[in-house]
Amino acid sequence: MNDTRSIISVRLCLATILLSVVGLAFPDTPAAAVIPDTPAGRALELWLAAFNSGDRARIESFDTIHAPWLTLDKAMGARAHSGGYDLLSIEKSDRLWIIFRVRGKADLSPIRGGLVVKPDNPAVISLLSLAPAGAKSREFPVDGAERGRLIESAGNLLDKFYVFPEAGKRMSAALRRRQKLGEYRAIADSDIFAVRLTDDLRAVNHDKHVSVHFSPEMVPPDPPDEPTPRSQIDPVRARQLAASNCGFEEAEHLAPNIGYLKLDQFAEPAVCAPTAIAAMNFLADSAALIIDLRDNHGGRAEMVALVASYLFDTPTHLDDIYDRQKSTTDQTWTFPYFPGKRITGRPVFVLTSRRTFSAAEEFSYDLKSLGRVTVIGETTGGGAHTVGPHRLDDHFYIEIPFGRIVNPITKADWEGKGVEPDFNVPAEDALKEALRRARSN
């Protein structure tokens, strides 16, 4: 009996030593987290597999199908820095959203992530957020009472302001119905709640301009819808515009004397008119001009008119804007007077991608309709409505389309359809194609 006990004791001791050695060799090997078999879970699994592969073509294919709003170069940069991700845990999840934790394989940095898929097309990801797990949390939890107040307030504003009244009522009714069914009950993360509301609104009316936003900063009361004098523009916004050079990313001359302007937003003229004027005058003597809007997501119609003004000999009618709130229709024209030279009588090429949106589409559509530019690239995003923000509470606001654009030539707009290019090529090939055509003139 004593010999048997000794043998057992020795075996237990050896097992303990072996486990300790294994623990030393693999101190932080994560246990396999179980990804739920839901639309959000399946999207997370597909994204991790593509991202961890490190294969550019595979990541690009995933983004094209599941997250067309992602930028491939940024994804590749994140992959190179992290070495891929190990999934550590699933914190919370529901059918259309999931909160998870991963760790970089190369830098071992813990990351907290959130993913949301669309209700009407669960193969498409509408939110993929990744933030350092140790950083100061931007999460302001929402409870049932606040969710109810936000939905009621959003519904009332949609009923009152949405450009098409009946569509606004359908959207507000959809939110209230989902709330009663308990579809938002499990959501405590403010970012995920805002995205879920946005997705549900767009599933009803497919208007890409309607959106709900969470802000960790205090939302000011009644944000203005109209352009304001420079002295009244939010100083933080003014500093952001200055830091980004007002969206004028590049202005250069390419051989042989082809002007190239990469414009990533149509910013407020009250702050950015001097930058626009300087850029257009720098390019004024070009034999041909290329305006790159592939990464331009929109901005102000006034800046659209200012940039367009340099391309016409005389004041030109661009479009009409109907405003439901005011029951008015205003015309947009190029400016009769502005500093510098006009760029007329020379070919202009506009580059587009599926990310080109809103005011960037207005510029492309109006000038294409007038026969002033040749559009090269991909069909754009399809957002033609004018939009204004409305405060919901201290940290949430909703952007509601209150007007629509009518082109004086086509008597239509690009809402839901996008701007069709004159020459349809992949966005990454658009500049090469434009240069070929400019040099052949």
Short mmCIF file of N, CA, C and O in Angstrom, two decimals, residues 181-280:
data_model
loop_
_atom_site.label_atom_id
_atom_site.label_comp_id
_atom_site.label_asym_id
_atom_site.label_seq_id
_atom_site.Cartn_x
_atom_site.Cartn_y
_atom_site.Cartn_z
N LEU A 181 -40.65 45.29 -29.68
CA LEU A 181 -40.31 43.87 -29.81
C LEU A 181 -39.06 43.50 -29.00
O LEU A 181 -38.68 42.32 -28.94
N GLY A 182 -38.42 44.48 -28.39
CA GLY A 182 -37.26 44.21 -27.55
C GLY A 182 -35.96 44.03 -28.31
O GLY A 182 -34.99 43.48 -27.76
N GLU A 183 -35.90 44.49 -29.56
CA GLU A 183 -34.70 44.23 -30.37
C GLU A 183 -33.49 45.05 -29.92
O GLU A 183 -32.36 44.71 -30.30
N TYR A 184 -33.70 46.10 -29.12
CA TYR A 184 -32.58 46.89 -28.65
C TYR A 184 -32.28 46.64 -27.16
O TYR A 184 -31.38 47.27 -26.61
N ARG A 185 -33.02 45.74 -26.54
CA ARG A 185 -32.96 45.57 -25.09
C ARG A 185 -31.57 45.21 -24.58
O ARG A 185 -31.14 45.66 -23.52
N ALA A 186 -30.82 44.43 -25.33
CA ALA A 186 -29.52 43.94 -24.86
C ALA A 186 -28.38 44.91 -25.13
O ALA A 186 -27.25 44.68 -24.69
N ILE A 187 -28.65 46.00 -25.84
CA ILE A 187 -27.57 46.91 -26.23
C ILE A 187 -27.31 47.94 -25.14
O ILE A 187 -28.19 48.72 -24.79
N ALA A 188 -26.08 47.93 -24.61
CA ALA A 188 -25.65 48.95 -23.65
C ALA A 188 -24.57 49.84 -24.22
O ALA A 188 -24.33 50.93 -23.70
N ASP A 189 -23.90 49.40 -25.28
CA ASP A 189 -22.83 50.17 -25.91
C ASP A 189 -23.43 51.27 -26.79
O ASP A 189 -24.22 51.00 -27.69
N SER A 190 -23.04 52.51 -26.53
CA SER A 190 -23.64 53.65 -27.22
C SER A 190 -23.34 53.66 -28.71
O SER A 190 -24.21 54.00 -29.53
N ASP A 191 -22.11 53.33 -29.09
CA ASP A 191 -21.76 53.31 -30.51
C ASP A 191 -22.58 52.26 -31.26
O ASP A 191 -23.10 52.52 -32.36
N ILE A 192 -22.70 51.09 -30.68
CA ILE A 192 -23.46 50.02 -31.33
C ILE A 192 -24.94 50.40 -31.41
O ILE A 192 -25.61 50.15 -32.43
N PHE A 193 -25.47 51.03 -30.37
CA PHE A 193 -26.87 51.45 -30.41
C PHE A 193 -27.12 52.45 -31.53
O PHE A 193 -28.09 52.33 -32.29
N ALA A 194 -26.22 53.43 -31.68
CA ALA A 194 -26.38 54.43 -32.75
C ALA A 194 -26.34 53.78 -34.12
O ALA A 194 -27.14 54.10 -35.00
N VAL A 195 -25.42 52.84 -34.31
CA VAL A 195 -25.30 52.18 -35.61
C VAL A 195 -26.52 51.30 -35.88
O VAL A 195 -27.02 51.25 -37.01
N ARG A 196 -27.02 50.61 -34.87
CA ARG A 196 -28.21 49.78 -35.07
C ARG A 196 -29.41 50.63 -35.48
O ARG A 196 -30.18 50.25 -36.37
N LEU A 197 -29.59 51.77 -34.84
CA LEU A 197 -30.70 52.66 -35.23
C LEU A 197 -30.53 53.14 -36.67
O LEU A 197 -31.49 53.16 -37.45
N THR A 198 -29.31 53.51 -37.02
CA THR A 198 -29.03 53.96 -38.39
C THR A 198 -29.36 52.87 -39.40
O THR A 198 -30.02 53.12 -40.42
N ASP A 199 -28.89 51.66 -39.13
CA ASP A 199 -29.15 50.55 -40.05
C ASP A 199 -30.63 50.28 -40.21
O ASP A 199 -31.12 50.01 -41.32
N ASP A 200 -31.38 50.35 -39.11
CA ASP A 200 -32.82 50.07 -39.20
C ASP A 200 -33.56 51.16 -39.95
O ASP A 200 -34.52 50.88 -40.69
N LEU A 201 -33.13 52.41 -39.81
CA LEU A 201 -33.75 53.50 -40.58
C LEU A 201 -33.47 53.34 -42.06
O LEU A 201 -34.36 53.48 -42.90
N ARG A 202 -32.22 53.02 -42.40
CA ARG A 202 -31.86 52.88 -43.81
C ARG A 202 -32.49 51.64 -44.44
O ARG A 202 -32.72 51.61 -45.66
N ALA A 203 -32.77 50.63 -43.64
CA ALA A 203 -33.43 49.43 -44.18
C ALA A 203 -34.84 49.74 -44.65
O ALA A 203 -35.36 49.07 -45.56
N VAL A 204 -35.45 50.79 -44.08
CA VAL A 204 -36.82 51.16 -44.46
C VAL A 204 -36.80 51.97 -45.75
O VAL A 204 -37.57 51.71 -46.69
N ASN A 205 -35.91 52.98 -45.83
CA ASN A 205 -35.98 53.93 -46.95
C ASN A 205 -34.71 54.01 -47.78
O ASN A 205 -34.67 54.72 -48.77
N HIS A 206 -33.66 53.30 -47.38
CA HIS A 206 -32.41 53.22 -48.15
C HIS A 206 -31.80 54.59 -48.43
O HIS A 206 -31.15 54.79 -49.46
N ASP A 207 -32.01 55.53 -47.52
CA ASP A 207 -31.43 56.86 -47.64
C ASP A 207 -30.13 56.86 -46.84
O ASP A 207 -30.14 56.80 -45.61
N LYS A 208 -29.00 56.96 -47.53
CA LYS A 208 -27.70 56.86 -46.86
C LYS A 208 -27.34 58.11 -46.07
O LYS A 208 -26.32 58.13 -45.37
N HIS A 209 -28.14 59.16 -46.18
CA HIS A 209 -27.87 60.37 -45.42
C HIS A 209 -28.51 60.34 -44.04
O HIS A 209 -28.09 61.10 -43.16
N VAL A 210 -29.53 59.54 -43.81
CA VAL A 210 -30.15 59.50 -42.49
C VAL A 210 -29.26 58.66 -41.57
O VAL A 210 -28.81 57.58 -41.92
N SER A 211 -28.98 59.20 -40.38
CA SER A 211 -28.05 58.50 -39.49
C SER A 211 -28.19 59.01 -38.06
O SER A 211 -28.54 60.17 -37.83
N VAL A 212 -27.91 58.12 -37.11
CA VAL A 212 -27.87 58.45 -35.69
C VAL A 212 -26.42 58.35 -35.24
O VAL A 212 -25.71 57.41 -35.63
N HIS A 213 -25.98 59.30 -34.42
CA HIS A 213 -24.58 59.35 -34.00
C HIS A 213 -24.47 59.47 -32.49
O HIS A 213 -25.26 60.17 -31.84
N PHE A 214 -23.45 58.82 -31.94
CA PHE A 214 -23.07 59.00 -30.55
C PHE A 214 -21.82 59.87 -30.49
O PHE A 214 -20.89 59.70 -31.29
N SER A 215 -21.78 60.81 -29.55
CA SER A 215 -20.62 61.68 -29.36
C SER A 215 -20.20 61.66 -27.90
O SER A 215 -21.03 61.92 -27.02
N PRO A 216 -18.93 61.33 -27.61
CA PRO A 216 -18.48 61.39 -26.22
C PRO A 216 -18.43 62.83 -25.70
O PRO A 216 -18.46 63.05 -24.49
N GLU A 217 -18.38 63.79 -26.61
CA GLU A 217 -18.45 65.20 -26.24
C GLU A 217 -19.91 65.65 -26.15
O GLU A 217 -20.79 65.05 -26.76
N MET A 218 -20.14 66.72 -25.42
CA MET A 218 -21.50 67.23 -25.27
C MET A 218 -22.01 67.75 -26.61
O MET A 218 -21.33 68.53 -27.30
N VAL A 219 -23.21 67.31 -27.01
CA VAL A 219 -23.82 67.77 -28.25
C VAL A 219 -24.43 69.15 -28.01
O VAL A 219 -25.24 69.31 -27.09
N PRO A 220 -24.07 70.16 -28.82
CA PRO A 220 -24.63 71.50 -28.60
C PRO A 220 -26.11 71.53 -28.97
O PRO A 220 -26.58 70.74 -29.78
N PRO A 221 -26.86 72.44 -28.40
CA PRO A 221 -28.28 72.53 -28.73
C PRO A 221 -28.51 73.07 -30.13
O PRO A 221 -27.80 73.97 -30.58
N ASP A 222 -29.47 72.47 -30.83
CA ASP A 222 -29.92 72.98 -32.13
C ASP A 222 -28.77 73.37 -33.05
O ASP A 222 -28.59 74.55 -33.38
N PRO A 223 -27.93 72.40 -33.50
CA PRO A 223 -26.84 72.75 -34.42
C PRO A 223 -27.39 73.42 -35.68
O PRO A 223 -28.44 73.03 -36.18
N PRO A 224 -26.68 74.41 -36.21
CA PRO A 224 -27.20 75.13 -37.38
C PRO A 224 -27.13 74.30 -38.64
O PRO A 224 -26.22 73.52 -38.83
N ASP A 225 -28.13 74.46 -39.51
CA ASP A 225 -28.15 73.79 -40.80
C ASP A 225 -27.55 74.66 -41.90
O ASP A 225 -27.20 74.17 -42.96
N GLU A 226 -27.48 75.98 -41.65
CA GLU A 226 -27.05 76.91 -42.69
C GLU A 226 -25.59 77.29 -42.49
O GLU A 226 -25.07 77.25 -41.37
N PRO A 227 -24.88 77.70 -43.54
CA PRO A 227 -23.52 78.18 -43.38
C PRO A 227 -23.47 79.38 -42.46
O PRO A 227 -24.37 80.22 -42.47
N THR A 228 -22.44 79.45 -41.63
CA THR A 228 -22.32 80.53 -40.66
C THR A 228 -21.05 81.31 -40.91
O THR A 228 -20.10 80.82 -41.49
N PRO A 229 -21.01 82.58 -40.47
CA PRO A 229 -19.79 83.37 -40.63
C PRO A 229 -18.61 82.71 -39.91
O PRO A 229 -18.80 81.96 -38.96
N ARG A 230 -17.41 83.01 -40.36
CA ARG A 230 -16.22 82.40 -39.78
C ARG A 230 -16.19 82.58 -38.27
O ARG A 230 -15.82 81.66 -37.52
N SER A 231 -16.58 83.74 -37.78
CA SER A 231 -16.51 84.03 -36.35
C SER A 231 -17.43 83.13 -35.54
O SER A 231 -17.23 82.94 -34.34
N GLN A 232 -18.48 82.55 -36.18
CA GLN A 232 -19.43 81.72 -35.46
C GLN A 232 -19.18 80.22 -35.64
O GLN A 232 -19.84 79.42 -35.00
N ILE A 233 -18.24 79.84 -36.49
CA ILE A 233 -17.96 78.42 -36.69
C ILE A 233 -17.24 77.89 -35.47
O ILE A 233 -16.36 78.54 -34.89
N ASP A 234 -17.61 76.70 -35.05
CA ASP A 234 -17.00 76.04 -33.91
C ASP A 234 -15.48 76.09 -34.05
O ASP A 234 -14.92 75.62 -35.04
N PRO A 235 -14.78 76.65 -33.07
CA PRO A 235 -13.31 76.74 -33.16
C PRO A 235 -12.63 75.39 -33.34
O PRO A 235 -11.61 75.30 -34.02
N VAL A 236 -13.19 74.36 -32.74
CA VAL A 236 -12.61 73.02 -32.89
C VAL A 236 -12.71 72.58 -34.35
O VAL A 236 -11.74 72.06 -34.94
N ARG A 237 -13.87 72.82 -34.96
CA ARG A 237 -14.07 72.48 -36.37
C ARG A 237 -13.11 73.28 -37.25
O ARG A 237 -12.51 72.74 -38.19
N ALA A 238 -12.93 74.56 -36.96
CA ALA A 238 -12.03 75.39 -37.74
C ALA A 238 -10.60 74.87 -37.66
O ALA A 238 -9.87 74.83 -38.67
N ARG A 239 -10.18 74.44 -36.46
CA ARG A 239 -8.82 73.90 -36.31
C ARG A 239 -8.68 72.58 -37.07
O ARG A 239 -7.63 72.31 -37.67
N GLN A 240 -9.71 71.76 -37.04
CA GLN A 240 -9.67 70.50 -37.78
C GLN A 240 -9.53 70.74 -39.28
O GLN A 240 -8.76 70.06 -39.96
N LEU A 241 -10.28 71.72 -39.79
CA LEU A 241 -10.20 72.04 -41.21
C LEU A 241 -8.80 72.54 -41.57
O LEU A 241 -8.23 72.15 -42.59
N ALA A 242 -8.26 73.40 -40.74
CA ALA A 242 -6.92 73.93 -41.01
C ALA A 242 -5.89 72.81 -40.99
O ALA A 242 -4.99 72.76 -41.84
N ALA A 243 -6.02 71.89 -40.04
CA ALA A 243 -5.06 70.79 -39.93
C ALA A 243 -5.12 69.86 -41.14
O ALA A 243 -4.11 69.25 -41.51
N SER A 244 -6.28 69.76 -41.76
CA SER A 244 -6.43 68.89 -42.94
C SER A 244 -6.28 69.66 -44.25
O SER A 244 -6.58 69.11 -45.32
N ASN A 245 -5.86 70.91 -44.17
CA ASN A 245 -5.75 71.78 -45.35
C ASN A 245 -7.08 71.87 -46.09
O ASN A 245 -7.12 71.96 -47.31
N CYS A 246 -8.17 71.83 -45.31
CA CYS A 246 -9.53 71.97 -45.84
C CYS A 246 -9.87 70.90 -46.88
O CYS A 246 -10.73 71.10 -47.74
N GLY A 247 -9.21 69.76 -46.80
CA GLY A 247 -9.51 68.67 -47.72
C GLY A 247 -8.76 68.75 -49.03
O GLY A 247 -8.88 67.82 -49.85
N PHE A 248 -7.98 69.81 -49.25
CA PHE A 248 -7.18 69.94 -50.47
C PHE A 248 -5.88 69.16 -50.25
O PHE A 248 -4.87 69.68 -49.81
N GLU A 249 -5.96 67.87 -50.54
CA GLU A 249 -4.90 66.93 -50.20
C GLU A 249 -3.66 67.12 -51.06
O GLU A 249 -2.54 67.08 -50.56
N GLU A 250 -3.84 67.32 -52.37
CA GLU A 250 -2.71 67.50 -53.29
C GLU A 250 -3.12 68.47 -54.40
O GLU A 250 -4.25 68.42 -54.88
N ALA A 251 -2.18 69.30 -54.80
CA ALA A 251 -2.35 70.14 -56.00
C ALA A 251 -0.99 70.18 -56.66
O ALA A 251 -0.03 70.72 -56.10
N GLU A 252 -0.88 69.60 -57.85
CA GLU A 252 0.42 69.51 -58.50
C GLU A 252 0.27 69.48 -60.01
O GLU A 252 -0.83 69.30 -60.54
N HIS A 253 1.39 69.63 -60.68
CA HIS A 253 1.43 69.56 -62.14
C HIS A 253 2.10 68.25 -62.54
O HIS A 253 3.19 67.92 -62.07
N LEU A 254 1.43 67.50 -63.40
CA LEU A 254 1.96 66.24 -63.92
C LEU A 254 2.31 66.45 -65.39
O LEU A 254 1.65 67.22 -66.09
N ALA A 255 3.33 65.78 -65.85
CA ALA A 255 3.77 65.96 -67.24
C ALA A 255 2.71 65.46 -68.21
O ALA A 255 2.05 64.45 -67.96
N PRO A 256 2.50 66.12 -69.34
CA PRO A 256 3.07 67.43 -69.71
C PRO A 256 2.08 68.55 -69.40
O PRO A 256 1.12 68.74 -70.16
N ASN A 257 2.21 69.22 -68.28
CA ASN A 257 1.34 70.34 -67.89
C ASN A 257 -0.11 69.92 -67.67
O ASN A 257 -1.05 70.53 -68.18
N ILE A 258 -0.30 68.83 -66.94
CA ILE A 258 -1.63 68.39 -66.55
C ILE A 258 -1.81 68.68 -65.06
O ILE A 258 -1.03 68.23 -64.22
N GLY A 259 -2.82 69.48 -64.74
CA GLY A 259 -3.09 69.79 -63.35
C GLY A 259 -3.78 68.63 -62.65
O GLY A 259 -4.65 67.98 -63.23
N TYR A 260 -3.37 68.39 -61.41
CA TYR A 260 -3.98 67.31 -60.61
C TYR A 260 -4.37 67.88 -59.25
O TYR A 260 -3.54 68.43 -58.52
N LEU A 261 -5.66 67.74 -58.91
CA LEU A 261 -6.18 68.20 -57.62
C LEU A 261 -6.85 67.03 -56.92
O LEU A 261 -7.84 66.48 -57.41
N LYS A 262 -6.31 66.63 -55.77
CA LYS A 262 -6.97 65.61 -54.93
C LYS A 262 -7.72 66.34 -53.84
O LYS A 262 -7.12 66.96 -52.95
N LEU A 263 -9.05 66.26 -53.93
CA LEU A 263 -9.92 67.00 -53.02
C LEU A 263 -10.76 66.01 -52.23
O LEU A 263 -11.60 65.32 -52.79
N ASP A 264 -10.54 65.96 -50.91
CA ASP A 264 -11.18 64.93 -50.09
C ASP A 264 -12.40 65.42 -49.33
O ASP A 264 -13.05 64.62 -48.63
N GLN A 265 -12.73 66.69 -49.42
CA GLN A 265 -14.01 67.19 -48.89
C GLN A 265 -14.28 68.57 -49.47
O GLN A 265 -13.37 69.28 -49.88
N PHE A 266 -15.57 68.91 -49.52
CA PHE A 266 -15.98 70.26 -49.90
C PHE A 266 -16.32 70.99 -48.60
O PHE A 266 -17.45 70.93 -48.12
N ALA A 267 -15.32 71.64 -48.02
CA ALA A 267 -15.45 72.19 -46.67
C ALA A 267 -16.10 73.56 -46.69
O ALA A 267 -16.32 74.17 -47.74
N GLU A 268 -16.37 74.08 -45.50
CA GLU A 268 -17.06 75.37 -45.35
C GLU A 268 -16.25 76.50 -45.97
O GLU A 268 -15.12 76.77 -45.55
N PRO A 269 -16.82 77.22 -46.94
CA PRO A 269 -16.10 78.35 -47.55
C PRO A 269 -15.76 79.44 -46.55
O PRO A 269 -14.76 80.15 -46.74
N ALA A 270 -16.55 79.60 -45.50
CA ALA A 270 -16.25 80.63 -44.51
C ALA A 270 -14.86 80.47 -43.92
O ALA A 270 -14.22 81.44 -43.52
N VAL A 271 -14.37 79.24 -43.86
CA VAL A 271 -13.02 78.96 -43.38
C VAL A 271 -12.07 78.65 -44.53
O VAL A 271 -10.91 79.07 -44.54
N CYS A 272 -12.57 77.95 -45.53
CA CYS A 272 -11.69 77.30 -46.52
C CYS A 272 -11.65 77.95 -47.89
O CYS A 272 -10.93 77.46 -48.77
N ALA A 273 -12.39 79.03 -48.12
CA ALA A 273 -12.34 79.69 -49.43
C ALA A 273 -10.91 80.10 -49.82
O ALA A 273 -10.52 79.89 -50.98
N PRO A 274 -10.10 80.66 -48.93
CA PRO A 274 -8.73 81.02 -49.34
C PRO A 274 -7.91 79.83 -49.83
O PRO A 274 -7.14 79.96 -50.78
N THR A 275 -8.09 78.67 -49.20
CA THR A 275 -7.37 77.47 -49.63
C THR A 275 -7.84 77.04 -51.02
O THR A 275 -7.02 76.69 -51.88
N ALA A 276 -9.15 77.06 -51.24
CA ALA A 276 -9.69 76.69 -52.55
C ALA A 276 -9.20 77.64 -53.64
O ALA A 276 -8.80 77.21 -54.74
N ILE A 277 -9.22 78.93 -53.36
CA ILE A 277 -8.78 79.93 -54.34
C ILE A 277 -7.31 79.73 -54.69
O ILE A 277 -6.91 79.78 -55.86
N ALA A 278 -6.48 79.48 -53.65
CA ALA A 278 -5.05 79.27 -53.90
C ALA A 278 -4.81 78.03 -54.76
O ALA A 278 -3.99 78.05 -55.68
N ALA A 279 -5.54 76.94 -54.46
CA ALA A 279 -5.36 75.70 -55.22
C ALA A 279 -5.78 75.87 -56.67
O ALA A 279 -5.07 75.45 -57.60
N MET A 280 -6.93 76.50 -56.92
CA MET A 280 -7.42 76.65 -58.28
C MET A 280 -6.53 77.60 -59.09
O MET A 280 -6.31 77.38 -60.29
#
